CSV table of C-alpha atoms in Angstrom, one decimal:
chain,number,residue,atom,x,y,z
A,250,MET,CA,21.8,39.4,74.2
A,251,PRO,CA,19.6,41.7,71.5
A,252,ARG,CA,19.6,39.9,68.5
A,253,ASN,CA,21.3,40.2,65.6
A,254,CYS,CA,19.3,42.7,63.2
A,255,LYS,CA,21.4,41.0,59.7
A,256,LYS,CA,20.4,37.5,59.6
A,257,ASN,CA,23.4,37.0,57.1
A,258,ARG,CA,26.1,37.4,59.2
A,259,LEU,CA,28.8,36.2,61.9
A,260,TRP,CA,28.3,39.7,64.3
A,261,ARG,CA,26.4,41.7,65.9
A,262,THR,CA,26.7,45.4,64.0
A,263,ALA,CA,26.4,48.8,65.8
A,264,ALA,CA,26.0,52.0,65.1
A,265,PRO,CA,27.3,55.8,66.8
A,266,SER,CA,24.9,58.2,68.2
A,267,TRP,CA,26.2,60.5,65.8
A,268,VAL,CA,24.2,59.8,62.9
A,269,ILE,CA,22.5,63.1,62.7
A,270,PRO,CA,22.9,66.2,64.1
A,271,GLY,CA,20.6,66.1,67.0
A,272,THR,CA,20.9,63.9,70.9
A,273,PRO,CA,21.6,60.7,71.5
A,274,ALA,CA,17.6,61.0,71.1
A,275,GLU,CA,17.0,61.6,68.3
A,276,ASN,CA,19.8,59.9,66.5
A,277,ARG,CA,17.9,56.0,68.4
A,278,VAL,CA,14.6,57.1,65.9
A,279,PHE,CA,16.8,59.1,63.3
A,280,LEU,CA,18.6,54.8,62.5
A,281,GLY,CA,15.5,52.8,63.7
A,282,ASP,CA,15.5,49.1,63.0
A,283,ARG,CA,18.6,49.2,61.4
A,284,PHE,CA,21.2,48.2,64.0
A,285,ALA,CA,20.9,45.6,67.4
A,286,ASP,CA,23.1,47.5,68.8
A,287,ILE,CA,23.8,51.4,68.8
A,288,GLY,CA,27.3,53.1,70.9
A,289,LEU,CA,26.7,56.4,73.4
A,290,TYR,CA,29.8,59.0,71.7
A,291,PHE,CA,29.9,60.9,75.5
A,292,LEU,CA,33.8,61.8,74.0
A,293,GLU,CA,33.4,65.6,75.5
A,294,SER,CA,32.8,65.7,79.3
A,295,GLN,CA,31.4,69.0,79.8
A,296,GLY,CA,28.2,68.5,77.2
A,297,SER,CA,27.1,64.7,78.1
A,298,LEU,CA,27.5,65.9,81.4
A,299,ALA,CA,24.2,68.6,80.3
A,300,TYR,CA,22.7,65.6,78.6
A,301,GLY,CA,18.9,65.4,80.5
A,302,PRO,CA,16.5,62.7,80.2
A,303,ALA,CA,15.3,64.1,77.5
A,304,ASP,CA,18.7,64.1,75.3
A,305,LEU,CA,19.0,60.1,75.8
A,306,PRO,CA,17.2,57.0,74.4
A,307,ARG,CA,14.9,54.9,76.6
A,308,ALA,CA,15.2,51.5,77.0
A,309,ASP,CA,13.0,50.0,74.5
A,310,GLY,CA,13.8,45.7,75.6
A,311,ARG,CA,15.1,45.6,71.5
A,312,THR,CA,18.6,47.6,71.6
A,313,ALA,CA,22.0,47.0,73.5
A,314,TYR,CA,23.7,49.3,74.5
A,315,HIS,CA,27.6,50.7,74.7
A,316,MET,CA,28.9,53.4,75.6
A,317,HIS,CA,32.1,55.8,74.7
A,318,LEU,CA,33.3,57.3,77.3
A,319,PRO,CA,34.5,61.1,77.3
A,320,VAL,CA,38.5,61.8,75.6
A,321,ASP,CA,39.4,64.3,77.3
A,322,LEU,CA,38.9,63.2,80.6
A,323,PRO,CA,41.0,65.2,83.9
A,324,TRP,CA,43.5,62.4,84.0
A,325,GLU,CA,45.9,66.0,84.7
A,326,THR,CA,44.4,65.8,88.6
A,327,GLY,CA,44.0,62.1,88.8
A,328,ALA,CA,42.3,58.9,88.5
A,329,THR,CA,40.0,60.8,91.1
A,330,SER,CA,38.6,62.5,89.4
A,331,ALA,CA,38.4,60.9,86.0
A,332,PHE,CA,36.2,58.2,87.7
A,333,GLU,CA,33.9,60.5,89.2
A,334,VAL,CA,33.3,62.5,86.1
A,335,VAL,CA,33.3,58.3,85.0
A,336,ALA,CA,30.7,57.5,87.7
A,337,ARG,CA,28.4,60.9,86.7
A,338,LEU,CA,27.9,59.6,83.6
A,339,LEU,CA,27.1,56.6,84.2
A,340,ALA,CA,23.8,57.6,86.1
A,341,LYS,CA,22.1,59.3,83.0
A,342,VAL,CA,22.5,55.8,81.0
A,343,GLU,CA,21.3,53.5,83.8
A,344,HIS,CA,17.9,52.9,82.1
A,345,LEU,CA,20.0,51.8,79.3
A,346,ALA,CA,22.4,48.8,81.0
A,347,PRO,CA,25.1,49.8,78.0
A,348,TRP,CA,27.3,46.4,78.6
A,349,GLY,CA,30.8,48.2,78.1
A,350,PHE,CA,32.5,51.5,78.1
A,351,VAL,CA,35.4,51.5,75.7
A,352,LEU,CA,38.4,54.5,77.1
A,353,HIS,CA,41.2,56.1,75.5
A,354,PRO,CA,44.1,54.7,78.1
A,355,PRO,CA,45.9,57.8,80.1
A,356,ARG,CA,49.3,57.8,79.5
A,357,ASP,CA,49.8,57.1,83.2
A,358,PRO,CA,49.2,53.2,84.1
A,359,GLY,CA,49.6,53.5,86.8
A,360,ARG,CA,46.7,56.0,86.8
A,361,LEU,CA,44.4,53.5,84.8
A,362,ALA,CA,45.6,51.3,87.3
A,363,ALA,CA,43.6,53.3,90.4
A,364,PHE,CA,40.6,53.9,87.5
A,365,MET,CA,40.7,50.1,87.3
A,366,ASP,CA,40.5,50.1,91.1
A,367,LEU,CA,37.6,52.3,91.7
A,368,TRP,CA,35.9,51.3,88.9
A,369,ALA,CA,35.7,47.3,90.8
A,370,ALA,CA,35.1,49.4,94.2
A,371,ALA,CA,31.6,50.8,92.8
A,372,GLY,CA,30.8,47.0,92.7
A,373,HIS,CA,31.4,47.0,88.5
A,374,ASP,CA,32.9,44.5,86.1
A,375,PRO,CA,36.8,45.4,85.0
A,376,ALA,CA,36.0,43.6,82.1
A,377,ASP,CA,33.6,46.2,81.1
A,378,ILE,CA,36.6,48.8,80.4
A,379,LEU,CA,37.2,48.7,76.7
A,380,LEU,CA,40.7,49.9,76.3
A,381,GLU,CA,40.5,50.6,72.6
A,382,ASN,CA,44.7,51.7,70.9
A,383,VAL,CA,45.2,54.7,70.4
A,384,GLU,CA,48.4,56.6,69.6
A,385,GLU,CA,50.3,56.2,72.5
A,386,ALA,CA,48.7,52.6,73.4
A,387,GLY,CA,49.8,50.2,71.1
A,388,PRO,CA,51.3,46.9,71.4
A,389,THR,CA,53.4,47.2,74.1
A,390,ALA,CA,51.7,48.4,75.9
A,391,LEU,CA,47.8,48.3,75.8
A,392,TRP,CA,48.2,44.3,75.4
A,393,PRO,CA,50.0,43.7,78.5
A,394,THR,CA,47.8,46.3,80.7
A,395,ALA,CA,44.2,44.7,79.5
A,396,ARG,CA,45.8,42.1,80.8
A,397,ASP,CA,47.2,42.6,84.1
A,398,LEU,CA,44.1,44.4,85.1
A,399,GLY,CA,41.7,41.9,83.3
A,400,ALA,CA,40.4,44.9,81.2
A,401,SER,CA,38.5,43.6,77.7
A,402,LEU,CA,39.6,45.4,74.6
A,403,CYS,CA,38.6,47.8,71.3
A,404,LEU,CA,40.4,47.0,68.6
A,405,ASP,CA,40.0,50.2,66.7
A,406,VAL,CA,40.9,48.3,62.5
A,407,GLY,CA,42.1,53.0,61.5
A,408,HIS,CA,44.0,52.9,64.9
A,409,LEU,CA,46.0,49.5,63.2
A,410,LEU,CA,46.8,51.0,60.5
A,411,ALA,CA,47.4,55.3,61.3
A,412,PHE,CA,49.3,54.2,64.1
A,413,GLY,CA,51.2,50.9,63.5
A,414,HIS,CA,49.6,48.6,65.4
A,415,GLN,CA,49.3,45.7,62.8
A,416,SER,CA,50.5,43.3,65.7
A,417,LEU,CA,48.8,43.0,68.1
A,418,LEU,CA,47.0,41.4,65.6
A,419,SER,CA,49.7,38.1,65.4
A,420,THR,CA,49.0,39.3,69.7
A,421,PRO,CA,48.2,35.7,71.5
A,422,GLY,CA,45.0,35.9,73.3
A,423,VAL,CA,44.3,39.6,71.6
A,424,PHE,CA,41.0,38.5,70.2
A,425,GLU,CA,40.1,36.3,73.0
A,426,ARG,CA,40.6,39.9,75.1
A,427,THR,CA,38.3,41.8,71.5
A,428,ARG,CA,34.7,42.3,72.8
A,429,LEU,CA,33.8,45.5,70.1
A,430,VAL,CA,35.7,46.4,66.9
A,431,HIS,CA,35.8,49.7,65.4
A,432,VAL,CA,36.3,50.0,62.6
A,433,TYR,CA,36.2,52.4,58.9
A,434,ALA,CA,38.6,53.1,56.1
A,435,PRO,CA,41.3,55.5,57.7
A,436,TYR,CA,41.6,57.7,54.7
A,437,ASP,CA,40.9,58.3,51.3
A,438,PRO,CA,43.3,56.2,49.1
A,439,HIS,CA,42.5,58.1,45.7
A,440,ASN,CA,42.7,61.0,47.7
A,441,GLU,CA,46.4,62.0,47.0
A,442,ARG,CA,46.9,64.2,49.9
A,443,ASP,CA,45.0,61.5,52.1
A,444,ALA,CA,47.9,59.2,50.3
A,445,ALA,CA,50.3,61.4,51.0
A,446,ARG,CA,49.9,62.0,54.8
A,447,TRP,CA,51.2,59.3,56.2
A,448,LEU,CA,54.4,60.8,55.8
A,449,LEU,CA,53.3,63.4,57.8
A,450,PRO,CA,54.6,63.4,61.7
A,451,GLU,CA,51.2,63.9,63.1
A,452,ARG,CA,49.7,60.5,61.3
A,453,GLU,CA,46.2,62.7,61.3
A,454,HIS,CA,43.4,59.4,60.0
A,455,ARG,CA,39.3,59.5,58.8
A,456,HIS,CA,37.0,58.6,59.2
A,457,ARG,CA,35.5,57.5,56.1
A,458,THR,CA,33.6,55.2,54.7
A,459,LEU,CA,34.6,51.5,54.7
A,460,ALA,CA,34.3,51.2,51.1
A,461,ALA,CA,36.9,53.6,50.3
A,462,LEU,CA,39.5,50.7,52.6
A,463,ASP,CA,42.4,50.0,50.7
A,464,PRO,CA,44.2,46.4,49.8
A,465,ALA,CA,46.0,47.1,53.2
A,466,GLY,CA,42.7,48.3,55.1
A,467,ARG,CA,40.7,44.6,53.5
A,468,ALA,CA,43.0,42.8,54.6
A,469,ALA,CA,44.2,44.5,58.8
A,470,LEU,CA,40.0,43.8,58.3
A,471,ARG,CA,40.0,40.6,57.5
A,472,LYS,CA,42.7,39.3,60.4
A,473,THR,CA,40.5,40.6,62.4
A,474,LEU,CA,37.8,38.8,61.3
A,475,ALA,CA,39.1,36.1,61.4
A,476,GLY,CA,40.4,36.6,64.8
A,477,ILE,CA,37.4,38.0,66.6
A,478,GLY,CA,34.9,35.2,68.4
A,479,PRO,CA,31.0,35.5,67.5
A,480,ASP,CA,30.2,37.9,70.2
A,481,THR,CA,32.7,40.7,69.4
A,482,VAL,CA,30.9,43.5,68.8
A,483,VAL,CA,31.3,45.6,65.0
A,484,MET,CA,30.9,48.9,65.5
A,485,PHE,CA,30.9,51.5,61.5
A,486,GLU,CA,32.4,54.0,63.6
A,487,VAL,CA,31.6,56.8,60.6
A,488,PHE,CA,29.6,59.7,61.9
A,489,ASP,CA,26.9,61.0,59.2
A,490,ASP,CA,24.3,58.8,57.5
A,491,ALA,CA,25.8,58.2,53.9
A,492,ALA,CA,28.8,56.8,55.6
A,493,LEU,CA,27.3,54.3,58.1
A,494,SER,CA,24.7,53.1,54.9
A,495,GLN,CA,28.1,52.7,52.7
A,496,SER,CA,29.7,50.3,54.7
A,497,ASP,CA,27.2,48.7,56.1
A,498,ALA,CA,27.1,47.9,52.5
A,499,ALA,CA,30.0,47.2,52.8
A,500,PHE,CA,31.5,45.3,55.1
A,501,ALA,CA,28.8,42.6,53.5
A,502,ALA,CA,29.5,42.7,50.6
A,503,MET,CA,33.0,41.8,52.3
A,504,CYS,CA,32.1,38.7,54.8
A,505,ARG,CA,30.0,37.4,51.5
A,506,GLU,CA,33.4,38.0,50.0
A,507,TRP,CA,36.0,36.2,52.6
A,508,GLY,CA,33.3,33.9,53.5
A,509,PHE,CA,32.2,35.5,57.2
A,510,VAL,CA,29.2,34.1,57.0
A,511,PRO,CA,26.3,31.3,59.5
């Protein structure tokens, strides 16, 4: 596994493949050697399927990759349809050997189970699927599903705060199965509209710099970091370079403050 570019940290940190407008390949060049891990954000099925070889990074032997699978997979037509899209995308990035694949679970647990059967039948390790806690997959559904299907977890700290998923952090076994953590500030506590957004029925949230994390968010992040192992990757899930740089610096400062250094 590639070295951590930040020698004063316990965890390898990652950046998304969308920091500047452009292809994943262009973003990889832009990021240079700042991060040892890159998240390939294939969030939209059709746009991602349209990528050609020149749009994707080349393997360099130094960078690790993981992949965020599309959030618009055709679950409504069945697990086979969803898996066929994923299989086509995996073929595009085979040369990068991604170590994990983030998946927003469908609402129907039966279709997820069928998808996982297809995944395993194709020779893939179920533990390489990282189920993310999204609004419809919280503490009462996400952990039992991951455990029963042999999947791993991607804990999204912003979603923990936005959707009231904090009890996941006290659930036995969760951290042992967590391979990736998404970190960012889900809203700006200094902005009156953002501060009131928890009162809105849609419970929207944003992906802001980690430097904007409020005390509740810092507490959730600290508890998360205290639980995860050294092989877990921490992803700054922000999508512009200023927010990425600020998040990187804020994370380093919080790690020092909390004693999370080697």
